[in-house]
Coordinates of C-alpha atoms in Angstrom, one line a residue:
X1 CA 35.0 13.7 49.7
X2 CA 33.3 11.1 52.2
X3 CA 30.9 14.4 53.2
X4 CA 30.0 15.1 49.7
X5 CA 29.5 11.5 48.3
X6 CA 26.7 11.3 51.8
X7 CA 25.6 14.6 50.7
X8 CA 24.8 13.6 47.1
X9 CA 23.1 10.4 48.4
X10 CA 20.8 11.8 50.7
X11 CA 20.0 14.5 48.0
X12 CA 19.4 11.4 45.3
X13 CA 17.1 10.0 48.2
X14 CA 15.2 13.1 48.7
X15 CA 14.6 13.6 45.0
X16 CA 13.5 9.9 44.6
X17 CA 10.9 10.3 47.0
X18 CA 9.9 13.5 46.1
X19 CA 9.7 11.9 42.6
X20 CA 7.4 9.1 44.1
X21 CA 5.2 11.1 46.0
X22 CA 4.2 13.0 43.0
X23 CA 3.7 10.3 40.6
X24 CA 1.3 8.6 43.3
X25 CA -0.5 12.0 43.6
X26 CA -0.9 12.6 39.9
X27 CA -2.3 8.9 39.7
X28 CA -5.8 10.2 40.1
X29 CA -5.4 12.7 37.5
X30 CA -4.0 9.8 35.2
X31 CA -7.0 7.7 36.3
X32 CA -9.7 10.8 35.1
X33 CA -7.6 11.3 31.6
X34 CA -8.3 10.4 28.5
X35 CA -6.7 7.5 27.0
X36 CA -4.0 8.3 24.6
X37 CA -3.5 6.1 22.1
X38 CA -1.1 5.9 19.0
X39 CA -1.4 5.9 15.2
X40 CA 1.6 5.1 13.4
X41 CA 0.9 6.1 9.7
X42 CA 2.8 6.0 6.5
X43 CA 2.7 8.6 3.7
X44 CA 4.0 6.3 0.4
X45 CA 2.6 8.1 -2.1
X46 CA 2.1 11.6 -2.9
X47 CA -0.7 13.9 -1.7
X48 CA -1.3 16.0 1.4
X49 CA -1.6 12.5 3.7
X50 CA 0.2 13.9 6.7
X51 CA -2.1 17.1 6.7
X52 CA -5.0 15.2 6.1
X53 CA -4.3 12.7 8.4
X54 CA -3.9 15.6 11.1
X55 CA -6.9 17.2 10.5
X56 CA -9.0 13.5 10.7
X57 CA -7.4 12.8 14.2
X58 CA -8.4 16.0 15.3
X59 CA -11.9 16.0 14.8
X60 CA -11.6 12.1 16.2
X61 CA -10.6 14.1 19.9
X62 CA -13.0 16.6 19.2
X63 CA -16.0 14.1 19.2
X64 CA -14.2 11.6 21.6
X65 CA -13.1 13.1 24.6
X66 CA -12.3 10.6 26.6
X67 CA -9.6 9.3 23.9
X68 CA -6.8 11.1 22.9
X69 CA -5.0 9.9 19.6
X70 CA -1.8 11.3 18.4
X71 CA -0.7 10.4 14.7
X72 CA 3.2 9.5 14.1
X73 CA 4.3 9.5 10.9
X74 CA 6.6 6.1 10.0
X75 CA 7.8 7.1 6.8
X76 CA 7.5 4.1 3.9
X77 CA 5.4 1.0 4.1
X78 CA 8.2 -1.4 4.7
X79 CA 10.2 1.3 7.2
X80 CA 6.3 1.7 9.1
X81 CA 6.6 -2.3 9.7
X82 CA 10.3 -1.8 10.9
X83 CA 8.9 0.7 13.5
X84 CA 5.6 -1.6 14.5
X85 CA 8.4 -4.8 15.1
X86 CA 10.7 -2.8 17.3
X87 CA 7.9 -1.4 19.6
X88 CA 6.3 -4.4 20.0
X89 CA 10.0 -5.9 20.7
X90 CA 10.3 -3.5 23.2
X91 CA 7.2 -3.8 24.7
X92 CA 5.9 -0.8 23.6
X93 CA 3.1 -1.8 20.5
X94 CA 2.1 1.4 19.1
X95 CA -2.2 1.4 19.3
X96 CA -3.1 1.5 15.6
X97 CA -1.1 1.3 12.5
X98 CA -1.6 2.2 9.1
X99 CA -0.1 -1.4 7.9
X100 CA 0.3 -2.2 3.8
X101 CA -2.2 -4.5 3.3
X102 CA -0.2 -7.5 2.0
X103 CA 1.9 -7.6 5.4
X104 CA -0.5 -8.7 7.7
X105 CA 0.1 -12.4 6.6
X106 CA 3.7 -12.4 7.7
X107 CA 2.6 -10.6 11.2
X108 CA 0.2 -13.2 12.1
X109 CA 3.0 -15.9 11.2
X110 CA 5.2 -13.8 13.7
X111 CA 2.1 -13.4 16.6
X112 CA 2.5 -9.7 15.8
X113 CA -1.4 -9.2 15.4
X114 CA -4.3 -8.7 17.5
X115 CA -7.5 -11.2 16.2
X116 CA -10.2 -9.0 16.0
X117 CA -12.9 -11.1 16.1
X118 CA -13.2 -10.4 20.1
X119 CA -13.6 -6.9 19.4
X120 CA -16.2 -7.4 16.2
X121 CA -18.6 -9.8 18.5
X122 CA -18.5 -7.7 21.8
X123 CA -20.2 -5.3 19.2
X124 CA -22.8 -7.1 18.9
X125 CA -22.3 -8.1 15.2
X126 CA -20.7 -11.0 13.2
X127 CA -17.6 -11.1 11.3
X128 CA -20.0 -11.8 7.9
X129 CA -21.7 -8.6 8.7
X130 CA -18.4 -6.3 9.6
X131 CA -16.5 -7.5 6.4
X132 CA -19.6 -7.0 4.4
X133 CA -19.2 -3.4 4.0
X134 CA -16.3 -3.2 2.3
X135 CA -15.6 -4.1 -1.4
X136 CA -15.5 -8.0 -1.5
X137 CA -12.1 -8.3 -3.0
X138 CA -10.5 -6.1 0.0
X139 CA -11.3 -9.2 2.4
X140 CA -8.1 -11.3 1.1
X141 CA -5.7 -9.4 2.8
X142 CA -7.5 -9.0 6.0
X143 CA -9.0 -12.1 6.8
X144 CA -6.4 -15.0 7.7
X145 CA -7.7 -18.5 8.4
X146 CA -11.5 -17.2 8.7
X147 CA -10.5 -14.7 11.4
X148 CA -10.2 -10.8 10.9
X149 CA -7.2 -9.3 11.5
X150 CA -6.9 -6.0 9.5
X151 CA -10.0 -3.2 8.6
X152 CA -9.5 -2.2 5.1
X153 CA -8.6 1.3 4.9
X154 CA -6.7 3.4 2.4
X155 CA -6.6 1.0 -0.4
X156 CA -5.7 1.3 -4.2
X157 CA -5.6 -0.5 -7.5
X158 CA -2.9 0.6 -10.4
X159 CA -4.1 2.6 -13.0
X160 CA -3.2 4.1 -16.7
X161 CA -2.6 7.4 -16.5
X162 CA -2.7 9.0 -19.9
X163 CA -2.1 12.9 -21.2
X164 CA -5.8 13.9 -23.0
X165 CA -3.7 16.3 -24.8
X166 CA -0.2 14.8 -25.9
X167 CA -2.4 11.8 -27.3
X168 CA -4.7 14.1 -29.4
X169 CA -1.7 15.9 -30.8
X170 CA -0.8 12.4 -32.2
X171 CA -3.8 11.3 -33.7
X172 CA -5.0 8.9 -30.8
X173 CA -8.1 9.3 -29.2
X174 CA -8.1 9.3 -24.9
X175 CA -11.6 8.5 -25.0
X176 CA -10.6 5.0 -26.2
X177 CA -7.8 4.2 -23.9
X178 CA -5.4 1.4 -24.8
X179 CA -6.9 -1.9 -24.1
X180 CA -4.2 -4.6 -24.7
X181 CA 0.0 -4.6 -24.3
X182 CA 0.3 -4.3 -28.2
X183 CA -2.0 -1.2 -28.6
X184 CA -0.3 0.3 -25.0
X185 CA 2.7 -0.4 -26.9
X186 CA 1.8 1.6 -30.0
X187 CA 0.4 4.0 -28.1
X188 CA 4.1 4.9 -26.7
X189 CA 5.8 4.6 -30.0
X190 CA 3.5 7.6 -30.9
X191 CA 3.9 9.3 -28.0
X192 CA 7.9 9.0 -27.9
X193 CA 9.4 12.2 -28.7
X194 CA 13.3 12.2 -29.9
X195 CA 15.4 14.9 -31.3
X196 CA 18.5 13.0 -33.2
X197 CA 19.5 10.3 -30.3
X198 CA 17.7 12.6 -27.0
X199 CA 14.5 11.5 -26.2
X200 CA 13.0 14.5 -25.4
X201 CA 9.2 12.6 -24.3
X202 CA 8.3 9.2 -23.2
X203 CA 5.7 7.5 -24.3
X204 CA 5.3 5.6 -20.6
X205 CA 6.9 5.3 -17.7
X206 CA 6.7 2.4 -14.9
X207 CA 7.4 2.8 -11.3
X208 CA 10.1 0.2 -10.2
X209 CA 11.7 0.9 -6.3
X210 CA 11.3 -1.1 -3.8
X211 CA 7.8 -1.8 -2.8
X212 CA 6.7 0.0 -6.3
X213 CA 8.4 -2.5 -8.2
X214 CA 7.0 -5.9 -7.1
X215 CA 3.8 -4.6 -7.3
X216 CA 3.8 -3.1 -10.9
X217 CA 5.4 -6.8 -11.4
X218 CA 2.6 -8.4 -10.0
X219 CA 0.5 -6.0 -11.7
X220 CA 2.4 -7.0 -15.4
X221 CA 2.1 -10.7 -14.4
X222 CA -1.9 -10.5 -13.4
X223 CA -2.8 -9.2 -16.7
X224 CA -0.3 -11.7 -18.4
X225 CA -2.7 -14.6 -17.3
X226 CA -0.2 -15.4 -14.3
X227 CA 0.0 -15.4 -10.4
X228 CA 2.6 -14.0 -8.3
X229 CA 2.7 -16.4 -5.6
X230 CA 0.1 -19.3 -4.0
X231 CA -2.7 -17.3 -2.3
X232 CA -3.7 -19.9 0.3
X233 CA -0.3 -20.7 1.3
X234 CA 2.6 -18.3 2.5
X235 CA 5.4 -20.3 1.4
X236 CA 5.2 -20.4 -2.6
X237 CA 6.1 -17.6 -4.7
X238 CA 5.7 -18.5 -8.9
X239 CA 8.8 -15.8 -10.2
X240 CA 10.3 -18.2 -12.4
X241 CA 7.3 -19.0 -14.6
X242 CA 6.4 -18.3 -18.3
X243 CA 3.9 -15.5 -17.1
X244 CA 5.9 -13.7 -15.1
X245 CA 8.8 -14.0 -17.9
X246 CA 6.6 -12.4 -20.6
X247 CA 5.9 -9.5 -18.1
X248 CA 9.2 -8.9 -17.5
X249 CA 10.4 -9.3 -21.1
X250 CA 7.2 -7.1 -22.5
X251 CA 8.7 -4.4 -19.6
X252 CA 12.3 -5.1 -20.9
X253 CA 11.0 -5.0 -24.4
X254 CA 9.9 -1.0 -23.9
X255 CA 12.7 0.3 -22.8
X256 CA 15.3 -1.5 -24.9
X257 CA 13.4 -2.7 -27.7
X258 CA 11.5 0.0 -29.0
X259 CA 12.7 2.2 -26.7
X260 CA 10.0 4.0 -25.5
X261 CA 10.4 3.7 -21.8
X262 CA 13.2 5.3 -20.0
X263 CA 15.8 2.8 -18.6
X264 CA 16.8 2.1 -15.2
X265 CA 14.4 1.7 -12.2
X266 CA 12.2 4.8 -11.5
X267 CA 10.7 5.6 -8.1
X268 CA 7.3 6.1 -8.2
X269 CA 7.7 9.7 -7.3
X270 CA 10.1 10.6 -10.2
X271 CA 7.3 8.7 -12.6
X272 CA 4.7 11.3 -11.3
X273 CA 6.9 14.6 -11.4
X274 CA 7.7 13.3 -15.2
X275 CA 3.7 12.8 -15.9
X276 CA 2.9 16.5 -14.6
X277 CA 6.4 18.0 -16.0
X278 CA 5.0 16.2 -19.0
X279 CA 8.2 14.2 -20.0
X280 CA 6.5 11.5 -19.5
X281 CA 3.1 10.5 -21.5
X282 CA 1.4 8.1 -19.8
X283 CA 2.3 6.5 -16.9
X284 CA 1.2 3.2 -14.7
X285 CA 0.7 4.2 -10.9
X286 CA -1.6 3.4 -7.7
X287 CA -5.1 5.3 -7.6
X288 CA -2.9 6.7 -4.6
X289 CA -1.4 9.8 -6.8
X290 CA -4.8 10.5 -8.5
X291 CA -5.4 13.7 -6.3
X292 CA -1.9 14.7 -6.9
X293 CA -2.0 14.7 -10.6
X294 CA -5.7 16.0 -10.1
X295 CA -4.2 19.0 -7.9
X296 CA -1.3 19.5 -10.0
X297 CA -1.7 18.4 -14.2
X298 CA -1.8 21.8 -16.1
X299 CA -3.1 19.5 -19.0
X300 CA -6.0 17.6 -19.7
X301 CA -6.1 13.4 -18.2
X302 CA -7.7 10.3 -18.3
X303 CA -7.3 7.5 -16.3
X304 CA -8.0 4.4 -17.6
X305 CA -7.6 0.1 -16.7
X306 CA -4.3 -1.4 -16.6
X307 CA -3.8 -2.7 -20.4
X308 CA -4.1 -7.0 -20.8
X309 CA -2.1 -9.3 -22.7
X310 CA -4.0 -12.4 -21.7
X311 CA -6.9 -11.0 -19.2
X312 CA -7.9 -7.9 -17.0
X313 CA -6.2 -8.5 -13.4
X314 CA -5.0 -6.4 -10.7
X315 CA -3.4 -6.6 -7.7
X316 CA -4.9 -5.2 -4.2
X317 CA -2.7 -2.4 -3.2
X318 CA -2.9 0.3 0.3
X319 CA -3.2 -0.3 3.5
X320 CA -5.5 -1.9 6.5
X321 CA -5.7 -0.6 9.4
X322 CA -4.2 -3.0 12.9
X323 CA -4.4 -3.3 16.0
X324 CA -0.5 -5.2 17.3
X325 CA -0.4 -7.7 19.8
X326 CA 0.6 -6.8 23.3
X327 CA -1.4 -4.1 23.7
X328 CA -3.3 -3.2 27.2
X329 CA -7.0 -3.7 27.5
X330 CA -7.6 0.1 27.6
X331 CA -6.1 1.1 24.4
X332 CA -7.0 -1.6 22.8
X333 CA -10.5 -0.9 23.2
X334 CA -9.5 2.7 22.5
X335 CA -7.9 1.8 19.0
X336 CA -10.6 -0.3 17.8
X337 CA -13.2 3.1 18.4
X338 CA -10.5 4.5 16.1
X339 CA -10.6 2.3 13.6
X340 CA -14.2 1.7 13.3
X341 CA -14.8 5.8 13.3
X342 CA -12.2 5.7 10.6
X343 CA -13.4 3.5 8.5
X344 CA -17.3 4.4 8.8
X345 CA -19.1 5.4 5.4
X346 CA -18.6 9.1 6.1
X347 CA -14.6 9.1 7.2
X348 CA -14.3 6.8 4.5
X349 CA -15.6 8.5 1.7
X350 CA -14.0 12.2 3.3
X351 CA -10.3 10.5 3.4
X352 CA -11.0 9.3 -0.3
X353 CA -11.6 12.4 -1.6
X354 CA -8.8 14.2 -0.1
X355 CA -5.9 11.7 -0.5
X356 CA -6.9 9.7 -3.9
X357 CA -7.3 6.3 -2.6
X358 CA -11.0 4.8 -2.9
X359 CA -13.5 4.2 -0.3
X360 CA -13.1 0.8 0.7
X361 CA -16.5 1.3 2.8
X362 CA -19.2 0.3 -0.1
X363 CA -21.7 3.0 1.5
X364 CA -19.2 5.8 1.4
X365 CA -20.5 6.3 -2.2
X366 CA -24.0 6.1 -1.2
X367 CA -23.5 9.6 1.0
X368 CA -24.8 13.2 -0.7
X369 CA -21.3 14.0 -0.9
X370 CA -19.4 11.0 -2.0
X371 CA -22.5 11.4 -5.0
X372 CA -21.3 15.1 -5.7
X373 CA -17.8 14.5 -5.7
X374 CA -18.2 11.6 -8.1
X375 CA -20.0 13.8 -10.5
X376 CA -17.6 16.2 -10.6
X377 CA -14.7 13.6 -10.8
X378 CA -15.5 10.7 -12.7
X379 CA -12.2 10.0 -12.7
X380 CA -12.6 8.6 -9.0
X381 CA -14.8 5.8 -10.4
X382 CA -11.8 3.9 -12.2
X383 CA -10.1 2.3 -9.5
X384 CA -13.7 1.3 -8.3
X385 CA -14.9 0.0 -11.1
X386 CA -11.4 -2.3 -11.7
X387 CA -12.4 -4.0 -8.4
X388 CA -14.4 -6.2 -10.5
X389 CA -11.3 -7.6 -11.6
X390 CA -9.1 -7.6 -8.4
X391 CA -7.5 -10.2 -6.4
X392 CA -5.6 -10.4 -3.9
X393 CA -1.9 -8.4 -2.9
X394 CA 1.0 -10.7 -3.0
X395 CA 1.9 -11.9 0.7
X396 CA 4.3 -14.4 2.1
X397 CA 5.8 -15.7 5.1
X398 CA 8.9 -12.9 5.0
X399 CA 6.7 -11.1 2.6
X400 CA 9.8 -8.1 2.6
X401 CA 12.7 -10.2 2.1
X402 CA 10.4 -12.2 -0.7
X403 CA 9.3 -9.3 -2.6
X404 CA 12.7 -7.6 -2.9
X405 CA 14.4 -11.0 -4.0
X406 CA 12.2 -10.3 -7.1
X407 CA 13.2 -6.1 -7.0
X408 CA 16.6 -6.6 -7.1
X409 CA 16.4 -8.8 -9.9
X410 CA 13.7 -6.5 -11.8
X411 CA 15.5 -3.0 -11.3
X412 CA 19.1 -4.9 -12.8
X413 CA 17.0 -5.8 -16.2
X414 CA 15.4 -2.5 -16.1
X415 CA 18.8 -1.2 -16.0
X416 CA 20.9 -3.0 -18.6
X417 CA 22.8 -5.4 -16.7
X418 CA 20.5 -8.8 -16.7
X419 CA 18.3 -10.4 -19.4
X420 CA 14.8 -10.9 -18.2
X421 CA 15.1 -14.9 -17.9
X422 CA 18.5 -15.4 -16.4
X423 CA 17.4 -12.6 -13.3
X424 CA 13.9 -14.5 -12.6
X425 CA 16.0 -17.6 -12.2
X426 CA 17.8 -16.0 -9.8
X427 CA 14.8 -14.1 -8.2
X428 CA 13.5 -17.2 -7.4
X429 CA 16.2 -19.6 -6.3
X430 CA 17.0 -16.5 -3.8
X431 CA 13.2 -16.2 -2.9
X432 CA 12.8 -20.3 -2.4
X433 CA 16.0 -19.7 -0.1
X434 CA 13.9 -17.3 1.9
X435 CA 11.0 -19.1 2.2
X436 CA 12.9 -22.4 3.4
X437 CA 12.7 -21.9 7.3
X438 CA 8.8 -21.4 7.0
X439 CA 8.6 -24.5 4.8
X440 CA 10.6 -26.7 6.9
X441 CA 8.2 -25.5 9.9
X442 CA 5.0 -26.3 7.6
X443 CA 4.6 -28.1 4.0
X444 CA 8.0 -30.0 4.6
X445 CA 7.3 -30.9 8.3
X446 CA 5.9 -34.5 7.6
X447 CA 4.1 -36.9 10.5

């Protein structure tokens, strides 16, 4: 036993250093290799992201050989954040990340974010001249304090999806989309197919899951005049507020009231599959799905701005692209070349016409193809166009935990069990409960 425990000592010792001798010779290899650098990307909405993505990143290697970047799917927005936190936890930031745009506020509360401004003057330019090309009302959720912190990337705006050819069969005209609530509303009423007590069509159907949900909400409570929460402070959310109540109630109202909206909480998936199956209408969703439904509708469409009670508003929706703290020189300088190459007029403008989401580069629609695409798919220029009108995407100190103290409360009205009133109450005692450590830390912490 004595012989065999030395025997398996010396053979651990020998493998060690066998082990050790050929990691130092590989070291030059190493040293002469490209640097390899990860993406971690979500896919949230539908389309062909993950494919698309794949073939982006390969011709990325092909033209940049000294760089080698691998994509790794993250599944959802909020589980692609879950992800980020534990590798930088461990020590282990992943490169680049596909980040929803409203979470970069909460990172750079946590010191989870790399300031890019370094990076943007070591290129030789300012941060007013890097944030001017992109659309103007992008720059809310990636600036923080003056400093950059995310590139706008895939971003969206929600739109009205309408069926060209359910509404002619009713008398309504798609070439004159629904402007207000009350006309959206009569538009469903005529669009709301029953047979005795079955509701054989819906006249409109509303994503509400979680991430889906607050944003539609914010959505609702934009064009109801309101604001979701205090844009140049991350402690203050406004749930409980006669703007955000009329949303909620004019929401409640169409699926118990006139009945016109299917109950319960609907993933935004399930809204989509019910637009193309053609159960459903019309339908409110991101700019995200409009290849999907492009790819996909065996009907005639339109796509049209979300409806107003009080104004035109929408909320900023997608992604930015970041770099995490805690990252090595090397790859960070690897994963802003990324990013930049990504988000340059011509990647910009190619990943918008494949996925759906709009340029966020304003001289991606300046390029011959961008032009012939656009021609062929005015469709695209919607979400563009409602960028005159957008703000801003709801983001907090625990911006998660915030905006699903709201969900929970939403998807129990939406299902029968709350009246719209009592669960904002309770949406925002729960959210104010949330917020309190970053309030104590800040606004409360008096001199």
């Amino acid at each position: 036993m004595l012989f065999s425990r030395r025997l398996m000592f010396g053979l651990a010792m020998a493998s060690s250093l066998a082990a050790t001798l050929a990691g130092a010779l590989a070291v030059p290899a190493m040293a002469e290799g490209p640097t390899e650098i990860d993406l971690f990307f979500p896919v949230p909405v539908d389309g062909k992201l993950a494919r698309d993505m794949g073939t982006l990143i390969k011709e990325f290697n092909d033209g940049h050989p000294d760089i080698k970047a691998t994509a790794v799917y993250t599944g959802s927005y909020d589980d692609t954040l879950i992800k980020t936190r534990a590798a930088i936890k461990a020590g282990k930031p992943p490169s680049a990340v596909i980040m929803s745009a409203n979470f970069l506020l909460d990172m750079q509360i946590e010191n989870e974010l790399t300031n890019l401004d370094a990076l943007i003057k070591a290129d030789g330019t300012t941060k007013e001249q890097f944030l001017g090309q992109f659309f103007p009302a992008l720059q809310g959720n990636a600036v923080i304090n003056r400093s950059v912190y995310g590139v706008p990337f895939h971003n969206s705006t929600p739109l009205l999806y309408i069926n060209a050819d359910k509404a002619k069969e009713v008398g309504l005209d798609p070439s004159k989309p629904p402007q207000t609530w009350a006309e959206l509303t009569d538009w469903a009423k005529k669009l709301t197919k029953r047979e005795g007590d079955k509701v054989t069509q819906w006249g409109i159907a509303i994503p509400c899951a979680y991430d889906y949900c607050g944003w539609m909400m914010e959505t609702l409570t934009m064009s109801n005049g309101g604001r979701y929460y205090n844009e140049e402070f991350g402690g203050e959310v406004y749930y409980d507020t006669p703007s955000m109540l009329g949303a909620l109630t004019w929401w409640n109202d169409l699926v118990y009231k006139h009945k016109v909206h299917a109950p319960g909480a609907t993933p935004g998936p399930a809204v989509s599959t019910s637009f193309i199956s053609g159960n459903a209408a019309m339908m409110m969703l991101s700019t995200g799905s409009l290849t999907y439904v492009r790819d996909n509708a065996k009907f005639n469409y339109k796509v049209a701005f979300i409806p107003r009670n009080v104004r035109n508003a929408v909320p900023i929706g997608g992604a930015s692209l970041i770099i995490p703290a805690g990252l090595e020189a090397g790859k960070q300088k690897a994963a802003w070349t990324l990013i930049k190459w990504m988000t340059s007029p011509e990647k910009s403008a190619w990943w918008s016409r494949a996925t759906g989401y709009f340029a966020p580069n304003m001289a991606a629609y300046k390029t011959p193809e961008m032009v012939d695409f656009l021609n062929k798919n005015p469709d695209a220029k919607t979400a563009v166009e409602q960028l005159d009108v957008a703000k801003p995407w709801f983001a907090t100190y625990k911006t998660v935990p915030v905006r699903k103290n709201l969900e929970d409360e939403v998807m129990l009205v939406l299902n029968g069990k709350k009246q719209p009133k009592e669960a904002l109450v309770a949406a925002q005692k729960a959210a104010d409960e949330t917020l309190k450590p970053y309030n104590a830390d800040t606004s409360l912490k008096l001199p």
